[in-house]
Amino acid sequence: MGEDNAEAPVSYEDLAAIEEEFDAIDLEITRKQYTLSLPTYARRAALTARIPSFWPLVFEQCPPELDAYILPQDSAVLAKHLTGFSVNRPELDADPVGGDPRTVRFRFEFAGEDRPFEDEVLEKTVWMGKDGMGSEPVQVRWKEGKDLSGGVTAATQRWWEAGGKADGPEWKDLIQKVEEGGGVVSFFAWFAWVGTKRPGGRKVEEGAEEEGEAHPGGEEIAVVLAEEVWPDAVNLFTQAQEDDGGEGELDGSDSEEESLGEEEHKRDGPGEGRASKRVKV
């Protein structure tokens, strides 16, 4: 056989193209799974709304990757005031065929006049692309003397509105607030996290990505919330009930827990668990 018939050597570009195809397949799987899951999530929401402290117990039993970022004072707020939590993919909601399924919106609902902030709802949207994951700071309207972030959320908001540059008085104030925390960061500072990628191509100035970051675990928190806490909420709640010795005590009957368990099994499929889920942020 002559040299003209010899196969060309495999290049890194060839391998990269295969990986891009796999990525495209994963995105299409996420699109389809999201659409197919919407009715089941709606049914789950209707059931869990009738269970007192469902979401506080879910967060009490959250994976260690998230639990590491929830301070005792954060946990107290979540336990007492969190009434609802949801995750949706707004670009898919707007365009089920062409929307980017990696754009995720997190919604936290709170109640109680003695909560530390004025907000009844805190929503945060996260984008993801080749350049990394990012967001925009969400303003948390802390009540006087109740700011669990130590001023970090407000300082980040001012810095962002000033252009997100690694200089100027807003930047210096943010750095000071972050340093004053001494590495102890409230979970609620995550709402001010910005990461690296911005909608519309906007990026913070180089050098400002980590030094003045409101929360060092911003990306990890987003991933765990979207890929574990939200889809696995019923299992986490059930585990919390078992740990508290209250299994079956769901405001009157066992039927609600059985229904929730059935819905979770239908959504996951036989033999599937948290580790096998392919939904990606």
PDB file of C-alpha atoms in Angstrom:
ATOM      1  CA  MET A   1       0.000   0.000   0.000  1.00  0.00           C
ATOM      2  CA  GLY A   2       1.464   3.359  -1.018  1.00  0.00           C
ATOM      3  CA  GLU A   3       2.001   6.383   1.141  1.00  0.00           C
ATOM      4  CA  ASP A   4      -0.829   8.182  -0.669  1.00  0.00           C
ATOM      5  CA  ASN A   5      -3.304   5.762   0.940  1.00  0.00           C
ATOM      6  CA  ALA A   6      -1.916   6.139   4.470  1.00  0.00           C
ATOM      7  CA  GLU A   7      -4.263   7.738   6.991  1.00  0.00           C
ATOM      8  CA  ALA A   8      -3.413  11.250   8.096  1.00  0.00           C
ATOM      9  CA  PRO A   9      -2.186  11.578  11.693  1.00  0.00           C
ATOM     10  CA  VAL A  10      -4.772  12.539  14.299  1.00  0.00           C
ATOM     11  CA  SER A  11      -4.458  16.138  15.430  1.00  0.00           C
ATOM     12  CA  TYR A  12      -5.451  17.835  18.666  1.00  0.00           C
ATOM     13  CA  GLU A  13      -7.976  19.771  16.605  1.00  0.00           C
ATOM     14  CA  ASP A  14      -9.668  16.500  15.624  1.00  0.00           C
ATOM     15  CA  LEU A  15      -9.972  15.473  19.265  1.00  0.00           C
ATOM     16  CA  ALA A  16     -11.228  18.919  20.253  1.00  0.00           C
ATOM     17  CA  ALA A  17     -13.913  18.695  17.581  1.00  0.00           C
ATOM     18  CA  ILE A  18     -15.131  15.414  19.073  1.00  0.00           C
ATOM     19  CA  GLU A  19     -15.316  17.007  22.515  1.00  0.00           C
ATOM     20  CA  GLU A  20     -17.324  19.885  21.073  1.00  0.00           C
ATOM     21  CA  GLU A  21     -19.785  17.368  19.635  1.00  0.00           C
ATOM     22  CA  PHE A  22     -20.159  15.751  23.064  1.00  0.00           C
ATOM     23  CA  ASP A  23     -20.749  19.192  24.601  1.00  0.00           C
ATOM     24  CA  ALA A  24     -23.445  19.914  22.032  1.00  0.00           C
ATOM     25  CA  ILE A  25     -25.103  16.581  22.825  1.00  0.00           C
ATOM     26  CA  ASP A  26     -25.040  17.369  26.550  1.00  0.00           C
ATOM     27  CA  LEU A  27     -26.699  20.725  25.911  1.00  0.00           C
ATOM     28  CA  GLU A  28     -29.421  19.086  23.819  1.00  0.00           C
ATOM     29  CA  ILE A  29     -30.019  16.509  26.559  1.00  0.00           C
ATOM     30  CA  THR A  30     -30.364  19.338  29.070  1.00  0.00           C
ATOM     31  CA  ARG A  31     -32.874  21.121  26.826  1.00  0.00           C
ATOM     32  CA  LYS A  32     -35.047  18.045  26.460  1.00  0.00           C
ATOM     33  CA  GLN A  33     -34.789  17.020  30.112  1.00  0.00           C
ATOM     34  CA  TYR A  34     -35.727  20.511  31.261  1.00  0.00           C
ATOM     35  CA  THR A  35     -38.838  20.608  29.080  1.00  0.00           C
ATOM     36  CA  LEU A  36     -39.925  17.089  30.020  1.00  0.00           C
ATOM     37  CA  SER A  37     -39.382  17.745  33.738  1.00  0.00           C
ATOM     38  CA  LEU A  38     -41.437  20.945  34.002  1.00  0.00           C
ATOM     39  CA  PRO A  39     -44.810  19.247  34.732  1.00  0.00           C
ATOM     40  CA  THR A  40     -43.255  17.019  37.390  1.00  0.00           C
ATOM     41  CA  TYR A  41     -41.515  19.941  39.067  1.00  0.00           C
ATOM     42  CA  ALA A  42     -44.835  21.804  39.055  1.00  0.00           C
ATOM     43  CA  ARG A  43     -46.512  18.860  40.781  1.00  0.00           C
ATOM     44  CA  ARG A  44     -43.675  18.654  43.288  1.00  0.00           C
ATOM     45  CA  ALA A  45     -44.015  22.373  44.029  1.00  0.00           C
ATOM     46  CA  ALA A  46     -47.735  21.961  44.692  1.00  0.00           C
ATOM     47  CA  LEU A  47     -47.069  19.140  47.141  1.00  0.00           C
ATOM     48  CA  THR A  48     -44.118  20.677  48.954  1.00  0.00           C
ATOM     49  CA  ALA A  49     -45.994  23.943  49.442  1.00  0.00           C
ATOM     50  CA  ARG A  50     -48.223  21.996  51.837  1.00  0.00           C
ATOM     51  CA  ILE A  51     -45.294  20.703  53.909  1.00  0.00           C
ATOM     52  CA  PRO A  52     -44.117  23.070  56.666  1.00  0.00           C
ATOM     53  CA  SER A  53     -40.392  23.838  56.558  1.00  0.00           C
ATOM     54  CA  PHE A  54     -39.763  21.747  53.459  1.00  0.00           C
ATOM     55  CA  TRP A  55     -37.050  23.980  52.021  1.00  0.00           C
ATOM     56  CA  PRO A  56     -35.396  24.824  55.357  1.00  0.00           C
ATOM     57  CA  LEU A  57     -34.997  21.090  55.959  1.00  0.00           C
ATOM     58  CA  VAL A  58     -33.630  20.577  52.444  1.00  0.00           C
ATOM     59  CA  PHE A  59     -30.960  23.206  53.059  1.00  0.00           C
ATOM     60  CA  GLU A  60     -30.263  21.736  56.494  1.00  0.00           C
ATOM     61  CA  GLN A  61     -29.401  18.483  54.715  1.00  0.00           C
ATOM     62  CA  CYS A  62     -27.608  20.110  51.762  1.00  0.00           C
ATOM     63  CA  PRO A  63     -24.436  18.555  50.287  1.00  0.00           C
ATOM     64  CA  PRO A  64     -21.186  19.323  52.145  1.00  0.00           C
ATOM     65  CA  GLU A  65     -19.909  21.402  49.216  1.00  0.00           C
ATOM     66  CA  LEU A  66     -22.710  23.887  49.932  1.00  0.00           C
ATOM     67  CA  ASP A  67     -22.934  23.393  53.682  1.00  0.00           C
ATOM     68  CA  ALA A  68     -19.324  24.587  54.003  1.00  0.00           C
ATOM     69  CA  TYR A  69     -20.471  28.038  52.857  1.00  0.00           C
ATOM     70  CA  ILE A  70     -23.477  28.343  55.186  1.00  0.00           C
ATOM     71  CA  LEU A  71     -22.507  29.988  58.471  1.00  0.00           C
ATOM     72  CA  PRO A  72     -24.529  29.402  61.670  1.00  0.00           C
ATOM     73  CA  GLN A  73     -26.187  32.820  61.345  1.00  0.00           C
ATOM     74  CA  ASP A  74     -27.063  32.038  57.710  1.00  0.00           C
ATOM     75  CA  SER A  75     -28.521  28.705  58.748  1.00  0.00           C
ATOM     76  CA  ALA A  76     -30.690  30.418  61.357  1.00  0.00           C
ATOM     77  CA  VAL A  77     -32.143  32.753  58.713  1.00  0.00           C
ATOM     78  CA  LEU A  78     -32.807  29.904  56.289  1.00  0.00           C
ATOM     79  CA  ALA A  79     -34.395  27.758  58.990  1.00  0.00           C
ATOM     80  CA  LYS A  80     -36.734  30.481  60.197  1.00  0.00           C
ATOM     81  CA  HIS A  81     -37.521  32.546  57.109  1.00  0.00           C
ATOM     82  CA  LEU A  82     -37.013  30.517  53.914  1.00  0.00           C
ATOM     83  CA  THR A  83     -40.417  29.586  52.471  1.00  0.00           C
ATOM     84  CA  GLY A  84     -39.576  28.746  48.873  1.00  0.00           C
ATOM     85  CA  PHE A  85     -36.736  27.947  46.498  1.00  0.00           C
ATOM     86  CA  SER A  86     -36.799  27.294  42.769  1.00  0.00           C
ATOM     87  CA  VAL A  87     -34.501  27.019  39.783  1.00  0.00           C
ATOM     88  CA  ASN A  88     -35.420  27.739  36.188  1.00  0.00           C
ATOM     89  CA  ARG A  89     -33.609  28.265  32.911  1.00  0.00           C
ATOM     90  CA  PRO A  90     -34.933  31.560  31.538  1.00  0.00           C
ATOM     91  CA  GLU A  91     -33.393  31.308  28.082  1.00  0.00           C
ATOM     92  CA  LEU A  92     -35.074  27.937  27.562  1.00  0.00           C
ATOM     93  CA  ASP A  93     -38.344  29.322  28.877  1.00  0.00           C
ATOM     94  CA  ALA A  94     -38.143  32.053  26.230  1.00  0.00           C
ATOM     95  CA  ASP A  95     -36.819  29.816  23.435  1.00  0.00           C
ATOM     96  CA  PRO A  96     -37.027  26.035  24.091  1.00  0.00           C
ATOM     97  CA  VAL A  97     -35.149  25.258  20.867  1.00  0.00           C
ATOM     98  CA  GLY A  98     -32.390  27.855  20.668  1.00  0.00           C
ATOM     99  CA  GLY A  99     -32.055  29.114  24.245  1.00  0.00           C
ATOM    100  CA  ASP A 100     -28.868  28.429  26.187  1.00  0.00           C
ATOM    101  CA  PRO A 101     -29.738  25.868  28.894  1.00  0.00           C
ATOM    102  CA  ARG A 102     -26.693  26.900  30.936  1.00  0.00           C
ATOM    103  CA  THR A 103     -28.312  30.177  31.945  1.00  0.00           C
ATOM    104  CA  VAL A 104     -29.890  29.497  35.337  1.00  0.00           C
ATOM    105  CA  ARG A 105     -32.029  31.647  37.621  1.00  0.00           C
ATOM    106  CA  PHE A 106     -32.262  30.958  41.357  1.00  0.00           C
ATOM    107  CA  ARG A 107     -35.234  32.242  43.348  1.00  0.00           C
ATOM    108  CA  PHE A 108     -35.328  32.358  47.163  1.00  0.00           C
ATOM    109  CA  GLU A 109     -38.540  33.362  48.959  1.00  0.00           C
ATOM    110  CA  PHE A 110     -38.605  34.594  52.562  1.00  0.00           C
ATOM    111  CA  ALA A 111     -41.213  35.504  55.159  1.00  0.00           C
ATOM    112  CA  GLY A 112     -41.270  36.888  58.690  1.00  0.00           C
ATOM    113  CA  GLU A 113     -41.128  40.487  59.821  1.00  0.00           C
ATOM    114  CA  ASP A 114     -37.960  39.842  61.817  1.00  0.00           C
ATOM    115  CA  ARG A 115     -35.892  38.639  58.838  1.00  0.00           C
ATOM    116  CA  PRO A 116     -32.623  40.614  58.493  1.00  0.00           C
ATOM    117  CA  PHE A 117     -33.467  42.138  55.089  1.00  0.00           C
ATOM    118  CA  GLU A 118     -36.453  43.886  53.534  1.00  0.00           C
ATOM    119  CA  ASP A 119     -36.625  41.589  50.521  1.00  0.00           C
ATOM    120  CA  GLU A 120     -39.275  38.886  50.328  1.00  0.00           C
ATOM    121  CA  VAL A 121     -37.670  37.505  47.161  1.00  0.00           C
ATOM    122  CA  LEU A 122     -34.007  37.306  46.142  1.00  0.00           C
ATOM    123  CA  GLU A 123     -33.310  36.208  42.565  1.00  0.00           C
ATOM    124  CA  LYS A 124     -29.922  35.620  40.984  1.00  0.00           C
ATOM    125  CA  THR A 125     -29.199  34.693  37.367  1.00  0.00           C
ATOM    126  CA  VAL A 126     -25.987  32.929  36.397  1.00  0.00           C
ATOM    127  CA  TRP A 127     -24.551  32.676  32.876  1.00  0.00           C
ATOM    128  CA  MET A 128     -22.020  30.148  31.673  1.00  0.00           C
ATOM    129  CA  GLY A 129     -19.860  30.020  28.558  1.00  0.00           C
ATOM    130  CA  LYS A 130     -16.377  29.251  27.300  1.00  0.00           C
ATOM    131  CA  ASP A 131     -14.917  32.119  29.314  1.00  0.00           C
ATOM    132  CA  GLY A 132     -16.338  30.823  32.585  1.00  0.00           C
ATOM    133  CA  MET A 133     -19.316  31.390  34.823  1.00  0.00           C
ATOM    134  CA  GLY A 134     -20.548  34.777  35.969  1.00  0.00           C
ATOM    135  CA  SER A 135     -23.421  36.904  37.133  1.00  0.00           C
ATOM    136  CA  GLU A 136     -24.363  40.399  38.234  1.00  0.00           C
ATOM    137  CA  PRO A 137     -24.564  41.461  41.880  1.00  0.00           C
ATOM    138  CA  VAL A 138     -28.018  41.334  43.417  1.00  0.00           C
ATOM    139  CA  GLN A 139     -28.803  44.077  45.891  1.00  0.00           C
ATOM    140  CA  VAL A 140     -29.804  42.772  49.316  1.00  0.00           C
ATOM    141  CA  ARG A 141     -31.664  45.430  51.281  1.00  0.00           C
ATOM    142  CA  TRP A 142     -30.328  44.716  54.748  1.00  0.00           C
ATOM    143  CA  LYS A 143     -32.089  46.184  57.757  1.00  0.00           C
ATOM    144  CA  GLU A 144     -30.006  48.479  59.925  1.00  0.00           C
ATOM    145  CA  GLY A 145     -27.454  46.558  61.941  1.00  0.00           C
ATOM    146  CA  LYS A 146     -28.475  43.220  60.375  1.00  0.00           C
ATOM    147  CA  ASP A 147     -26.049  42.921  57.440  1.00  0.00           C
ATOM    148  CA  LEU A 148     -24.694  39.368  57.615  1.00  0.00           C
ATOM    149  CA  SER A 149     -22.308  40.108  54.741  1.00  0.00           C
ATOM    150  CA  GLY A 150     -20.476  42.797  56.696  1.00  0.00           C
ATOM    151  CA  GLY A 151     -21.137  45.384  54.015  1.00  0.00           C
ATOM    152  CA  VAL A 152     -19.775  43.254  51.156  1.00  0.00           C
ATOM    153  CA  THR A 153     -23.033  43.082  49.173  1.00  0.00           C
ATOM    154  CA  ALA A 154     -23.551  46.855  49.280  1.00  0.00           C
ATOM    155  CA  ALA A 155     -19.898  47.573  48.453  1.00  0.00           C
ATOM    156  CA  THR A 156     -20.026  45.188  45.492  1.00  0.00           C
ATOM    157  CA  GLN A 157     -23.163  46.880  44.192  1.00  0.00           C
ATOM    158  CA  ARG A 158     -21.523  50.312  44.337  1.00  0.00           C
ATOM    159  CA  TRP A 159     -18.384  49.018  42.631  1.00  0.00           C
ATOM    160  CA  TRP A 160     -20.388  47.329  39.887  1.00  0.00           C
ATOM    161  CA  GLU A 161     -22.454  50.430  39.210  1.00  0.00           C
ATOM    162  CA  ALA A 162     -19.190  52.414  38.958  1.00  0.00           C
ATOM    163  CA  GLY A 163     -18.002  50.172  36.124  1.00  0.00           C
ATOM    164  CA  GLY A 164     -16.343  47.219  37.861  1.00  0.00           C
ATOM    165  CA  LYS A 165     -12.813  48.566  37.501  1.00  0.00           C
ATOM    166  CA  ALA A 166      -9.840  47.533  39.643  1.00  0.00           C
ATOM    167  CA  ASP A 167      -9.252  51.061  40.873  1.00  0.00           C
ATOM    168  CA  GLY A 168     -11.133  54.017  42.308  1.00  0.00           C
ATOM    169  CA  PRO A 169     -12.789  54.574  45.693  1.00  0.00           C
ATOM    170  CA  GLU A 170     -15.496  51.945  45.138  1.00  0.00           C
ATOM    171  CA  TRP A 171     -12.866  49.308  44.453  1.00  0.00           C
ATOM    172  CA  LYS A 172     -10.829  50.241  47.522  1.00  0.00           C
ATOM    173  CA  ASP A 173     -13.954  50.150  49.678  1.00  0.00           C
ATOM    174  CA  LEU A 174     -14.859  46.696  48.370  1.00  0.00           C
ATOM    175  CA  ILE A 175     -11.368  45.347  49.028  1.00  0.00           C
ATOM    176  CA  GLN A 176     -11.529  46.716  52.561  1.00  0.00           C
ATOM    177  CA  LYS A 177     -14.912  45.094  53.231  1.00  0.00           C
ATOM    178  CA  VAL A 178     -13.684  41.739  51.920  1.00  0.00           C
ATOM    179  CA  GLU A 179     -10.499  41.904  54.002  1.00  0.00           C
ATOM    180  CA  GLU A 180     -12.421  42.876  57.131  1.00  0.00           C
ATOM    181  CA  GLY A 181     -14.273  39.579  56.869  1.00  0.00           C
ATOM    182  CA  GLY A 182     -11.027  37.696  57.409  1.00  0.00           C
ATOM    183  CA  GLY A 183     -12.130  34.873  55.129  1.00  0.00           C
ATOM    184  CA  VAL A 184     -15.419  34.332  56.974  1.00  0.00           C
ATOM    185  CA  VAL A 185     -18.055  34.883  54.281  1.00  0.00           C
ATOM    186  CA  SER A 186     -21.819  34.748  54.680  1.00  0.00           C
ATOM    187  CA  PHE A 187     -23.805  32.615  52.258  1.00  0.00           C
ATOM    188  CA  PHE A 188     -25.826  35.740  51.485  1.00  0.00           C
ATOM    189  CA  ALA A 189     -22.696  37.408  50.079  1.00  0.00           C
ATOM    190  CA  TRP A 190     -23.130  34.965  47.190  1.00  0.00           C
ATOM    191  CA  PHE A 191     -25.902  37.181  45.852  1.00  0.00           C
ATOM    192  CA  ALA A 192     -23.206  39.788  45.143  1.00  0.00           C
ATOM    193  CA  TRP A 193     -20.841  37.326  43.458  1.00  0.00           C
ATOM    194  CA  VAL A 194     -19.980  38.239  39.855  1.00  0.00           C
ATOM    195  CA  GLY A 195     -17.427  35.680  38.612  1.00  0.00           C
ATOM    196  CA  THR A 196     -15.787  36.192  35.221  1.00  0.00           C
ATOM    197  CA  LYS A 197     -18.360  36.136  32.422  1.00  0.00           C
ATOM    198  CA  ARG A 198     -20.980  38.865  32.033  1.00  0.00           C
ATOM    199  CA  PRO A 199     -24.072  39.156  29.860  1.00  0.00           C
ATOM    200  CA  GLY A 200     -23.477  41.136  26.696  1.00  0.00           C
ATOM    201  CA  GLY A 201     -19.756  40.342  26.813  1.00  0.00           C
ATOM    202  CA  ARG A 202     -19.049  42.698  29.715  1.00  0.00           C
ATOM    203  CA  LYS A 203     -16.141  41.692  31.924  1.00  0.00           C
ATOM    204  CA  VAL A 204     -14.635  43.198  35.025  1.00  0.00           C
ATOM    205  CA  GLU A 205     -11.147  44.584  34.640  1.00  0.00           C
ATOM    206  CA  GLU A 206      -8.285  42.110  34.913  1.00  0.00           C
ATOM    207  CA  GLY A 207      -7.120  41.855  38.501  1.00  0.00           C
ATOM    208  CA  ALA A 208     -10.579  42.421  39.914  1.00  0.00           C
ATOM    209  CA  GLU A 209     -11.846  38.886  39.383  1.00  0.00           C
ATOM    210  CA  GLU A 210     -10.642  37.344  42.652  1.00  0.00           C
ATOM    211  CA  GLU A 211      -9.195  40.037  44.865  1.00  0.00           C
ATOM    212  CA  GLY A 212     -12.494  41.860  45.254  1.00  0.00           C
ATOM    213  CA  GLU A 213     -14.809  38.889  44.816  1.00  0.00           C
ATOM    214  CA  ALA A 214     -17.796  38.977  47.151  1.00  0.00           C
ATOM    215  CA  HIS A 215     -17.820  35.204  47.615  1.00  0.00           C
ATOM    216  CA  PRO A 216     -14.935  32.793  46.882  1.00  0.00           C
ATOM    217  CA  GLY A 217     -17.312  29.867  46.373  1.00  0.00           C
ATOM    218  CA  GLY A 218     -19.659  31.604  43.965  1.00  0.00           C
ATOM    219  CA  GLU A 219     -19.385  29.147  41.094  1.00  0.00           C
ATOM    220  CA  GLU A 220     -19.455  26.051  43.295  1.00  0.00           C
ATOM    221  CA  ILE A 221     -22.578  27.273  45.098  1.00  0.00           C
ATOM    222  CA  ALA A 222     -24.368  27.852  41.790  1.00  0.00           C
ATOM    223  CA  VAL A 223     -23.479  24.381  40.527  1.00  0.00           C
ATOM    224  CA  VAL A 224     -24.548  22.581  43.712  1.00  0.00           C
ATOM    225  CA  LEU A 225     -27.831  24.495  43.915  1.00  0.00           C
ATOM    226  CA  ALA A 226     -28.695  23.732  40.285  1.00  0.00           C
ATOM    227  CA  GLU A 227     -27.414  20.174  39.969  1.00  0.00           C
ATOM    228  CA  GLU A 228     -27.993  18.735  43.439  1.00  0.00           C
ATOM    229  CA  VAL A 229     -30.220  20.736  45.777  1.00  0.00           C
ATOM    230  CA  TRP A 230     -32.954  21.514  43.238  1.00  0.00           C
ATOM    231  CA  PRO A 231     -33.320  18.123  41.496  1.00  0.00           C
ATOM    232  CA  ASP A 232     -32.648  16.090  44.655  1.00  0.00           C
ATOM    233  CA  ALA A 233     -34.765  18.130  47.078  1.00  0.00           C
ATOM    234  CA  VAL A 234     -37.153  15.318  48.015  1.00  0.00           C
ATOM    235  CA  ASN A 235     -34.339  12.925  48.875  1.00  0.00           C
ATOM    236  CA  LEU A 236     -32.611  15.597  50.957  1.00  0.00           C
ATOM    237  CA  PHE A 237     -35.854  16.381  52.771  1.00  0.00           C
ATOM    238  CA  THR A 238     -36.516  12.699  53.444  1.00  0.00           C
ATOM    239  CA  GLN A 239     -33.006  12.267  54.836  1.00  0.00           C
ATOM    240  CA  ALA A 240     -33.510  15.268  57.116  1.00  0.00           C
ATOM    241  CA  GLN A 241     -36.778  13.753  58.358  1.00  0.00           C
ATOM    242  CA  GLU A 242     -35.079  10.447  59.077  1.00  0.00           C
ATOM    243  CA  ASP A 243     -32.225  12.151  60.925  1.00  0.00           C
ATOM    244  CA  ASP A 244     -34.759  14.018  63.061  1.00  0.00           C
ATOM    245  CA  GLY A 245     -36.753  10.853  63.717  1.00  0.00           C
ATOM    246  CA  GLY A 246     -39.819  12.374  62.082  1.00  0.00           C
ATOM    247  CA  GLU A 247     -40.249  10.183  59.023  1.00  0.00           C
ATOM    248  CA  GLY A 248     -43.871  10.045  57.934  1.00  0.00           C
ATOM    249  CA  GLU A 249     -44.978  13.097  59.908  1.00  0.00           C
ATOM    250  CA  LEU A 250     -45.863  15.289  56.938  1.00  0.00           C
ATOM    251  CA  ASP A 251     -48.685  17.424  58.249  1.00  0.00           C
ATOM    252  CA  GLY A 252     -51.189  14.657  58.527  1.00  0.00           C
ATOM    253  CA  SER A 253     -50.384  11.592  56.431  1.00  0.00           C
ATOM    254  CA  ASP A 254     -47.763   9.462  54.746  1.00  0.00           C
ATOM    255  CA  SER A 255     -49.405   9.806  51.328  1.00  0.00           C
ATOM    256  CA  GLU A 256     -47.670  13.073  50.481  1.00  0.00           C
ATOM    257  CA  GLU A 257     -44.226  11.628  51.141  1.00  0.00           C
ATOM    258  CA  GLU A 258     -45.078   8.549  49.063  1.00  0.00           C
ATOM    259  CA  SER A 259     -46.261  10.766  46.199  1.00  0.00           C
ATOM    260  CA  LEU A 260     -43.093  12.834  46.382  1.00  0.00           C
ATOM    261  CA  GLY A 261     -40.963   9.728  46.365  1.00  0.00           C
ATOM    262  CA  GLU A 262     -42.792   8.357  43.339  1.00  0.00           C
ATOM    263  CA  GLU A 263     -42.323  11.610  41.430  1.00  0.00           C
ATOM    264  CA  GLU A 264     -38.606  11.634  42.274  1.00  0.00           C
ATOM    265  CA  HIS A 265     -38.247   8.051  41.055  1.00  0.00           C
ATOM    266  CA  LYS A 266     -40.094   8.782  37.805  1.00  0.00           C
ATOM    267  CA  ARG A 267     -37.885  11.779  37.105  1.00  0.00           C
ATOM    268  CA  ASP A 268     -34.594  10.048  37.904  1.00  0.00           C
ATOM    269  CA  GLY A 269     -35.384   6.709  36.320  1.00  0.00           C
ATOM    270  CA  PRO A 270     -34.450   3.267  37.675  1.00  0.00           C
ATOM    271  CA  GLY A 271     -31.030   3.134  39.267  1.00  0.00           C
ATOM    272  CA  GLU A 272     -30.296   6.814  38.821  1.00  0.00           C
ATOM    273  CA  GLY A 273     -29.158   8.980  41.676  1.00  0.00           C
ATOM    274  CA  ARG A 274     -27.539  12.312  42.351  1.00  0.00           C
ATOM    275  CA  ALA A 275     -24.186  11.288  40.907  1.00  0.00           C
ATOM    276  CA  SER A 276     -25.656  10.251  37.545  1.00  0.00           C
ATOM    277  CA  LYS A 277     -27.605  13.417  36.754  1.00  0.00           C
ATOM    278  CA  ARG A 278     -26.420  15.080  33.555  1.00  0.00           C
ATOM    279  CA  VAL A 279     -28.162  18.423  33.881  1.00  0.00           C
ATOM    280  CA  LYS A 280     -25.357  20.966  33.777  1.00  0.00           C
ATOM    281  CA  VAL A 281     -25.242  24.637  34.686  1.00  0.00           C
TER     282      VAL A 281
END
